[in-house]
Short mmCIF file of C-alpha atoms and ligand atoms in Angstrom, two decimals:
data_model
loop_
_atom_site.label_atom_id
_atom_site.label_comp_id
_atom_site.label_asym_id
_atom_site.label_seq_id
_atom_site.Cartn_x
_atom_site.Cartn_y
_atom_site.Cartn_z
CA MET W 1 -6.87 21.15 -10.93
CA LYS W 2 -9.49 19.49 -8.68
CA LEU W 3 -9.18 15.58 -8.57
CA ASP W 4 -12.67 14.54 -8.25
CA LEU W 5 -14.13 11.05 -7.26
CA THR W 6 -17.76 11.45 -7.00
CA GLY W 7 -19.64 8.62 -7.46
CA LYS W 8 -16.78 6.11 -7.46
CA ARG W 9 -16.48 3.32 -4.72
CA ALA W 10 -12.97 2.35 -3.42
CA LEU W 11 -11.80 -0.39 -1.37
CA ILE W 12 -8.30 0.19 0.55
CA THR W 13 -6.74 -2.55 2.74
CA ALA W 14 -5.05 -1.40 6.07
CA GLY W 15 -7.14 1.90 5.63
CA ALA W 16 -7.41 2.69 9.17
CA GLY W 17 -3.70 4.36 9.69
CA GLY W 18 -1.02 5.53 8.02
CA ILE W 19 -0.99 5.84 4.12
CA GLY W 20 -4.17 4.07 3.81
CA ARG W 21 -6.17 6.33 6.12
CA ARG W 22 -4.94 9.48 4.59
CA THR W 23 -6.15 7.91 1.29
CA ALA W 24 -8.87 7.15 2.62
CA GLU W 25 -9.50 11.00 3.97
CA LEU W 26 -8.73 12.30 0.48
CA PHE W 27 -10.80 9.86 -1.44
CA SER W 28 -14.02 10.31 0.93
CA ALA W 29 -13.28 14.28 0.52
CA ALA W 30 -12.82 13.84 -3.27
CA GLY W 31 -16.54 12.39 -2.92
CA ALA W 32 -15.98 8.62 -3.22
CA LYS W 33 -17.60 6.11 -0.90
CA VAL W 34 -15.00 3.88 0.75
CA PHE W 35 -14.52 0.77 2.18
CA ILE W 36 -11.10 -0.18 4.58
CA CYS W 37 -10.12 -3.26 6.51
CA ASP W 38 -7.76 -3.11 9.25
CA ILE W 39 -6.14 -5.22 12.08
CA ASP W 40 -6.88 -2.35 14.68
CA GLN W 41 -10.07 -1.78 16.38
CA ASP W 42 -9.62 1.49 17.70
CA GLN W 43 -7.95 3.09 14.48
CA LEU W 44 -10.87 1.23 12.53
CA GLU W 45 -13.56 2.92 14.64
CA ASP W 46 -12.17 6.22 15.02
CA ALA W 47 -12.23 6.24 10.84
CA ARG W 48 -15.57 5.03 10.95
CA ASP W 49 -16.45 7.86 13.11
CA LYS W 50 -14.40 10.75 11.54
CA VAL W 51 -14.25 10.09 8.10
CA PRO W 52 -17.32 10.58 5.80
CA ASN W 53 -19.03 7.96 3.58
CA LEU W 54 -16.34 5.21 4.81
CA ASN W 55 -17.30 1.83 6.07
CA GLY W 56 -14.90 -1.00 7.30
CA THR W 57 -14.36 -4.45 9.07
CA LEU W 58 -11.68 -5.71 11.25
CA THR W 59 -9.72 -8.10 9.12
CA ASP W 60 -6.15 -9.34 9.19
CA VAL W 61 -5.22 -9.71 5.43
CA SER W 62 -2.63 -12.42 6.14
CA ASN W 63 -5.85 -14.60 6.84
CA LYS W 64 -7.15 -15.89 3.44
CA GLU W 65 -10.60 -17.05 4.47
CA ALA W 66 -11.10 -13.41 6.39
CA LEU W 67 -9.84 -11.58 3.43
CA LYS W 68 -12.80 -13.09 1.52
CA LYS W 69 -15.34 -12.58 3.84
CA MET W 70 -13.96 -8.60 4.08
CA PHE W 71 -13.79 -8.35 -0.24
CA ASN W 72 -17.72 -9.73 -0.16
CA ALA W 73 -18.45 -7.43 2.73
CA ALA W 74 -16.90 -4.62 0.81
CA ILE W 75 -18.72 -5.22 -2.62
CA ASP W 76 -22.10 -5.37 -0.50
CA ASP W 77 -21.46 -2.09 1.10
CA LEU W 78 -20.22 -0.38 -1.84
CA GLY W 79 -22.65 -2.09 -4.35
CA GLY W 80 -19.80 -2.64 -6.87
CA LEU W 81 -15.89 -1.37 -7.47
CA ASP W 82 -14.23 1.10 -9.30
CA ILE W 83 -11.06 1.53 -7.35
CA LEU W 84 -8.71 -1.02 -5.43
CA VAL W 85 -5.68 0.19 -3.26
CA ASN W 86 -3.53 -2.83 -2.01
CA ASN W 87 -2.02 -0.76 0.60
CA ALA W 88 -1.81 -3.50 3.58
CA GLY W 89 2.06 -4.35 3.78
CA THR W 90 4.46 -5.31 6.61
CA ALA W 91 8.27 -4.55 7.03
CA GLY W 92 9.24 -8.13 7.91
CA PRO W 93 12.19 -8.87 9.45
CA THR W 94 15.43 -7.29 9.71
CA GLY W 95 18.77 -8.90 9.27
CA PRO W 96 21.15 -10.54 7.08
CA VAL W 97 19.59 -13.24 4.57
CA GLU W 98 21.54 -15.96 5.80
CA ASP W 99 19.64 -15.62 9.37
CA VAL W 100 15.95 -14.90 8.13
CA ASP W 101 13.62 -17.56 9.27
CA PHE W 102 11.28 -19.23 6.78
CA GLU W 103 8.22 -18.22 8.67
CA ASP W 104 9.13 -14.50 8.55
CA TRP W 105 9.74 -14.68 5.16
CA GLU W 106 6.64 -16.55 4.46
CA SER W 107 4.78 -14.05 6.14
CA CYS W 108 6.25 -10.78 4.67
CA ILE W 109 5.70 -12.23 1.20
CA ASP W 110 1.86 -13.15 2.34
CA ILE W 111 1.07 -9.86 3.60
CA ASN W 112 2.88 -7.67 1.02
CA LEU W 113 2.78 -9.73 -2.24
CA THR W 114 0.04 -12.68 -2.22
CA CYS W 115 -2.54 -10.31 -0.41
CA THR W 116 -2.12 -8.07 -3.56
CA PHE W 117 -2.37 -10.82 -5.92
CA LEU W 118 -5.82 -12.31 -4.01
CA MET W 119 -7.63 -9.42 -3.65
CA THR W 120 -6.58 -7.95 -7.31
CA GLN W 121 -8.18 -11.59 -8.43
CA MET W 122 -11.24 -10.99 -6.80
CA ALA W 123 -11.77 -7.15 -8.10
CA ILE W 124 -11.10 -7.97 -11.64
CA PRO W 125 -14.93 -8.82 -12.17
CA TYR W 126 -16.28 -6.08 -10.49
CA LEU W 127 -14.21 -3.57 -12.02
CA ARG W 128 -14.89 -5.07 -15.52
CA ASP W 129 -18.51 -4.65 -14.31
CA ALA W 130 -17.85 -1.52 -13.88
CA GLY W 131 -16.59 -0.46 -17.23
CA GLY W 132 -13.17 0.17 -15.76
CA GLY W 133 -11.41 1.41 -12.91
CA SER W 134 -8.08 1.88 -11.18
CA ILE W 135 -5.70 -0.46 -9.26
CA VAL W 136 -3.03 1.02 -7.01
CA ASN W 137 -0.51 -1.37 -5.31
CA LEU W 138 1.97 -0.16 -2.62
CA SER W 139 5.23 -0.99 -3.69
CA SER W 140 8.15 1.30 -1.87
CA ALA W 141 11.70 2.18 -2.57
CA ALA W 142 12.53 -1.14 -1.54
CA GLY W 143 10.92 -2.41 -4.76
CA LYS W 144 13.33 -0.13 -6.71
CA PHE W 145 16.56 -0.75 -5.05
CA GLY W 146 18.13 -3.25 -3.03
CA PHE W 147 17.52 -2.92 0.45
CA PRO W 148 20.30 -4.45 2.54
CA MET W 149 18.96 -6.42 5.90
CA ARG W 150 15.28 -6.47 4.49
CA SER W 151 15.29 -9.20 1.90
CA PRO W 152 12.05 -10.57 2.29
CA TYR W 153 10.46 -7.00 1.94
CA SER W 154 12.37 -5.96 -0.93
CA ALA W 155 11.77 -9.08 -2.68
CA ALA W 156 7.96 -8.86 -2.01
CA LYS W 157 7.74 -5.01 -2.89
CA TRP W 158 10.00 -5.92 -6.36
CA GLY W 159 7.42 -8.71 -6.88
CA ILE W 160 4.64 -6.34 -6.71
CA VAL W 161 6.28 -3.97 -9.64
CA GLY W 162 6.55 -7.34 -11.78
CA PHE W 163 2.95 -8.30 -10.92
CA THR W 164 1.48 -4.81 -11.86
CA ARG W 165 3.20 -3.89 -14.95
CA THR W 166 2.37 -7.62 -16.28
CA ILE W 167 -1.82 -7.32 -15.14
CA ALA W 168 -1.79 -3.70 -16.98
CA ILE W 169 -0.96 -5.43 -20.14
CA GLU W 170 -3.88 -8.01 -19.53
CA LEU W 171 -6.28 -5.66 -18.37
CA GLY W 172 -5.91 -2.65 -20.71
CA THR W 173 -8.04 -3.60 -23.05
CA ASP W 174 -10.72 -3.59 -19.83
CA GLN W 175 -9.70 -0.08 -19.48
CA ILE W 176 -8.57 -0.93 -15.89
CA ARG W 177 -5.57 0.61 -15.03
CA CYS W 178 -2.76 -0.39 -12.74
CA ASN W 179 0.20 1.24 -11.29
CA THR W 180 2.49 0.85 -8.17
CA VAL W 181 3.45 3.87 -5.83
CA HIS W 182 6.92 3.70 -4.30
CA PRO W 183 7.11 5.99 -1.01
CA GLY W 184 10.60 7.02 0.29
CA ALA W 185 10.83 6.98 3.98
CA VAL W 186 7.13 8.18 5.54
CA GLU W 187 7.45 10.23 8.78
CA GLY W 188 5.32 8.15 11.10
CA ALA W 189 5.45 5.52 13.80
CA ARG W 190 6.32 2.86 11.16
CA ILE W 191 9.68 4.55 9.75
CA ASP W 192 10.59 4.75 13.72
CA ARG W 193 10.40 1.02 14.07
CA VAL W 194 12.23 0.49 10.79
CA ILE W 195 14.91 2.91 11.98
CA LYS W 196 15.11 1.29 15.39
CA ALA W 197 15.62 -1.92 13.96
CA LYS W 198 17.97 -1.08 11.35
CA ALA W 199 20.08 1.00 13.76
CA ALA W 200 20.10 -2.26 16.20
CA ALA W 201 21.32 -4.61 13.19
CA LYS W 202 23.97 -2.10 11.98
CA LYS W 203 24.87 -1.29 15.61
CA VAL W 204 24.65 2.42 15.07
CA SER W 205 22.56 5.13 17.23
CA GLU W 206 18.88 5.99 15.67
CA ASN W 207 19.81 9.42 15.15
CA ALA W 208 22.35 8.48 12.78
CA MET W 209 20.84 5.81 11.00
CA ARG W 210 18.02 8.53 10.79
CA ASP W 211 20.31 11.26 9.24
CA GLU W 212 21.87 8.46 6.83
CA LEU W 213 18.25 7.78 5.47
CA ALA W 214 17.45 11.31 4.86
CA SER W 215 20.71 12.12 3.50
CA ILE W 216 20.63 9.72 0.40
CA ALA W 217 17.12 11.68 -0.93
CA SER W 218 17.96 14.29 -3.30
CA LEU W 219 15.69 16.37 -1.17
CA LYS W 220 17.59 15.33 2.19
CA THR W 221 14.04 14.81 4.00
CA PHE W 222 11.34 12.59 4.63
CA VAL W 223 8.24 12.22 2.98
CA THR W 224 4.55 12.59 4.39
CA ALA W 225 1.47 10.30 4.43
CA ASP W 226 -0.18 13.05 2.55
CA ASP W 227 2.33 13.13 0.03
CA ILE W 228 1.82 9.62 -0.71
CA ALA W 229 -2.33 9.69 -0.63
CA SER W 230 -2.33 12.77 -3.21
CA MET W 231 -0.38 10.34 -5.71
CA ILE W 232 -2.77 7.49 -5.20
CA LEU W 233 -5.63 10.17 -5.45
CA PHE W 234 -4.09 11.64 -8.55
CA LEU W 235 -3.83 8.14 -10.23
CA CYS W 236 -7.59 6.92 -9.44
CA SER W 237 -8.68 10.35 -10.71
CA LYS W 238 -9.76 11.50 -14.31
CA ALA W 239 -6.03 13.40 -14.39
CA GLY W 240 -4.71 9.68 -14.09
CA ALA W 241 -6.82 8.34 -17.01
CA HIS W 242 -3.88 7.27 -19.40
CA ILE W 243 -1.50 6.28 -16.45
CA THR W 244 -0.71 2.30 -16.43
CA GLY W 245 1.94 -0.15 -16.07
CA GLN W 246 3.52 2.65 -14.36
CA ALA W 247 6.19 2.59 -11.04
CA LEU W 248 5.46 6.17 -9.59
CA SER W 249 8.31 7.27 -6.89
CA VAL W 250 7.27 9.78 -4.23
CA ASP W 251 10.53 9.70 -2.33
CA GLY W 252 12.37 13.10 -2.20
CA GLY W 253 14.82 11.76 -4.90
CA LEU W 254 16.02 8.49 -3.19
CA GLU W 255 19.39 7.69 -4.82
CA GLY W 256 19.35 4.23 -2.94
CA LEU W 257 18.54 2.52 0.46
CA VAL W 258 21.01 1.88 3.43
P1 NAD Z 1 1.41 1.26 8.70
O1 NAD Z 1 2.43 0.73 9.49
O2 NAD Z 1 1.44 2.92 9.46
O3 NAD Z 1 0.16 0.42 9.18
C1 NAD Z 1 -0.89 0.72 8.25
C2 NAD Z 1 -2.08 0.13 8.75
O4 NAD Z 1 -1.76 -1.21 8.48
C3 NAD Z 1 -2.25 0.32 10.35
O5 NAD Z 1 -3.37 0.91 10.46
C4 NAD Z 1 -2.09 -1.09 10.78
O6 NAD Z 1 -3.36 -1.27 11.74
C5 NAD Z 1 -2.67 -2.02 9.56
N1 NAD Z 1 -2.35 -3.43 9.44
C6 NAD Z 1 -1.19 -3.87 9.78
N2 NAD Z 1 -0.90 -5.09 9.55
C7 NAD Z 1 -2.29 -5.66 8.94
C8 NAD Z 1 -2.78 -6.82 8.90
N3 NAD Z 1 -2.27 -7.94 8.86
N4 NAD Z 1 -3.79 -6.89 8.22
C9 NAD Z 1 -4.92 -5.64 8.14
N5 NAD Z 1 -4.21 -4.32 8.47
C10 NAD Z 1 -2.99 -4.32 9.03
O7 NAD Z 1 1.66 1.45 7.17
P2 NAD Z 1 2.11 2.85 6.03
O8 NAD Z 1 3.27 3.18 6.30
O9 NAD Z 1 0.76 3.21 6.01
O10 NAD Z 1 2.70 1.57 4.87
C11 NAD Z 1 1.49 1.32 4.09
C12 NAD Z 1 2.04 0.77 2.81
O11 NAD Z 1 3.36 1.80 2.16
C13 NAD Z 1 2.71 -0.62 3.01
O12 NAD Z 1 2.58 -1.32 1.88
C14 NAD Z 1 4.17 -0.22 3.42
O13 NAD Z 1 5.16 -1.44 3.02
C15 NAD Z 1 4.25 1.01 2.08
N6 NAD Z 1 5.59 1.72 2.72
C16 NAD Z 1 5.38 2.41 3.70
C17 NAD Z 1 6.70 3.52 3.87
C18 NAD Z 1 6.70 3.95 4.97
O14 NAD Z 1 7.91 4.61 5.37
N7 NAD Z 1 5.81 4.14 5.81
C19 NAD Z 1 7.83 3.12 2.88
C20 NAD Z 1 7.81 2.47 1.82
C21 NAD Z 1 6.55 1.91 1.47
#
């Protein structure tokens, strides 16, 4: 089955690296016109150079004014909107809840959850004008299990699930579909940083932490950005036409989190 997005206009937050970048590449290859934002200038330029039918702006999604400006630039560039991928997320602090600084809590909730709310609110009128569309919000295995020492991140990712299930009901009659994708541990720089911080907090070696994390997946493996991007593409294509309000895990069968 070929997953086709010919003629579709897609906006992906934090789309220059990691899962967002792979999603942008798959969307472009499937025929979509893509707009991304990112905080990393070099990565953004690299994406602009290498991915056909892609444009984007340098934006820190935690800055609400900048977010609005970026959204307007995206609409100008794309000429409307069919797909929104709220991909931007930050790991937040690692440590027991009583040690979490309020500023770190606020920043983690802001980038993961509030940004998803604000982007969705701005996108709805354009998705409605398009006669319907698809919103995919990136949650995490931490939005499905408790995640010791990562309470702000887990709270934000569970929040995204409640938000998504609710708006799927509100927007169903407009043919706007909303789903969450829950990646497990994705190979790459981000999970290396997560493992390092968790190993330090638990006072174990990074190798031991990595093995422990892999061992709690039924398939005993990490996943890849391509695995996650492929699920997002599926959901945004015709193949996902009747999928809404769902939380889809791509995690090798995680049985919990450590
Ligand atoms: P990542 O850390 O690889 O970053 C992806 C991109 O986000 C980078 O290009 C980075 O420059 C950009 N970015 C970071 N902060 C930004 C900001 N404030 N404004 C704009 N851009 C910013 O992330 P990823 O691993 O691709 O994760 C993508 C999503 O998937 C996130 O919501 C994350 O929480 C979720 N997730 C990831 C994993 C994993 O193991 N990687 C697991 C579960 C969930």
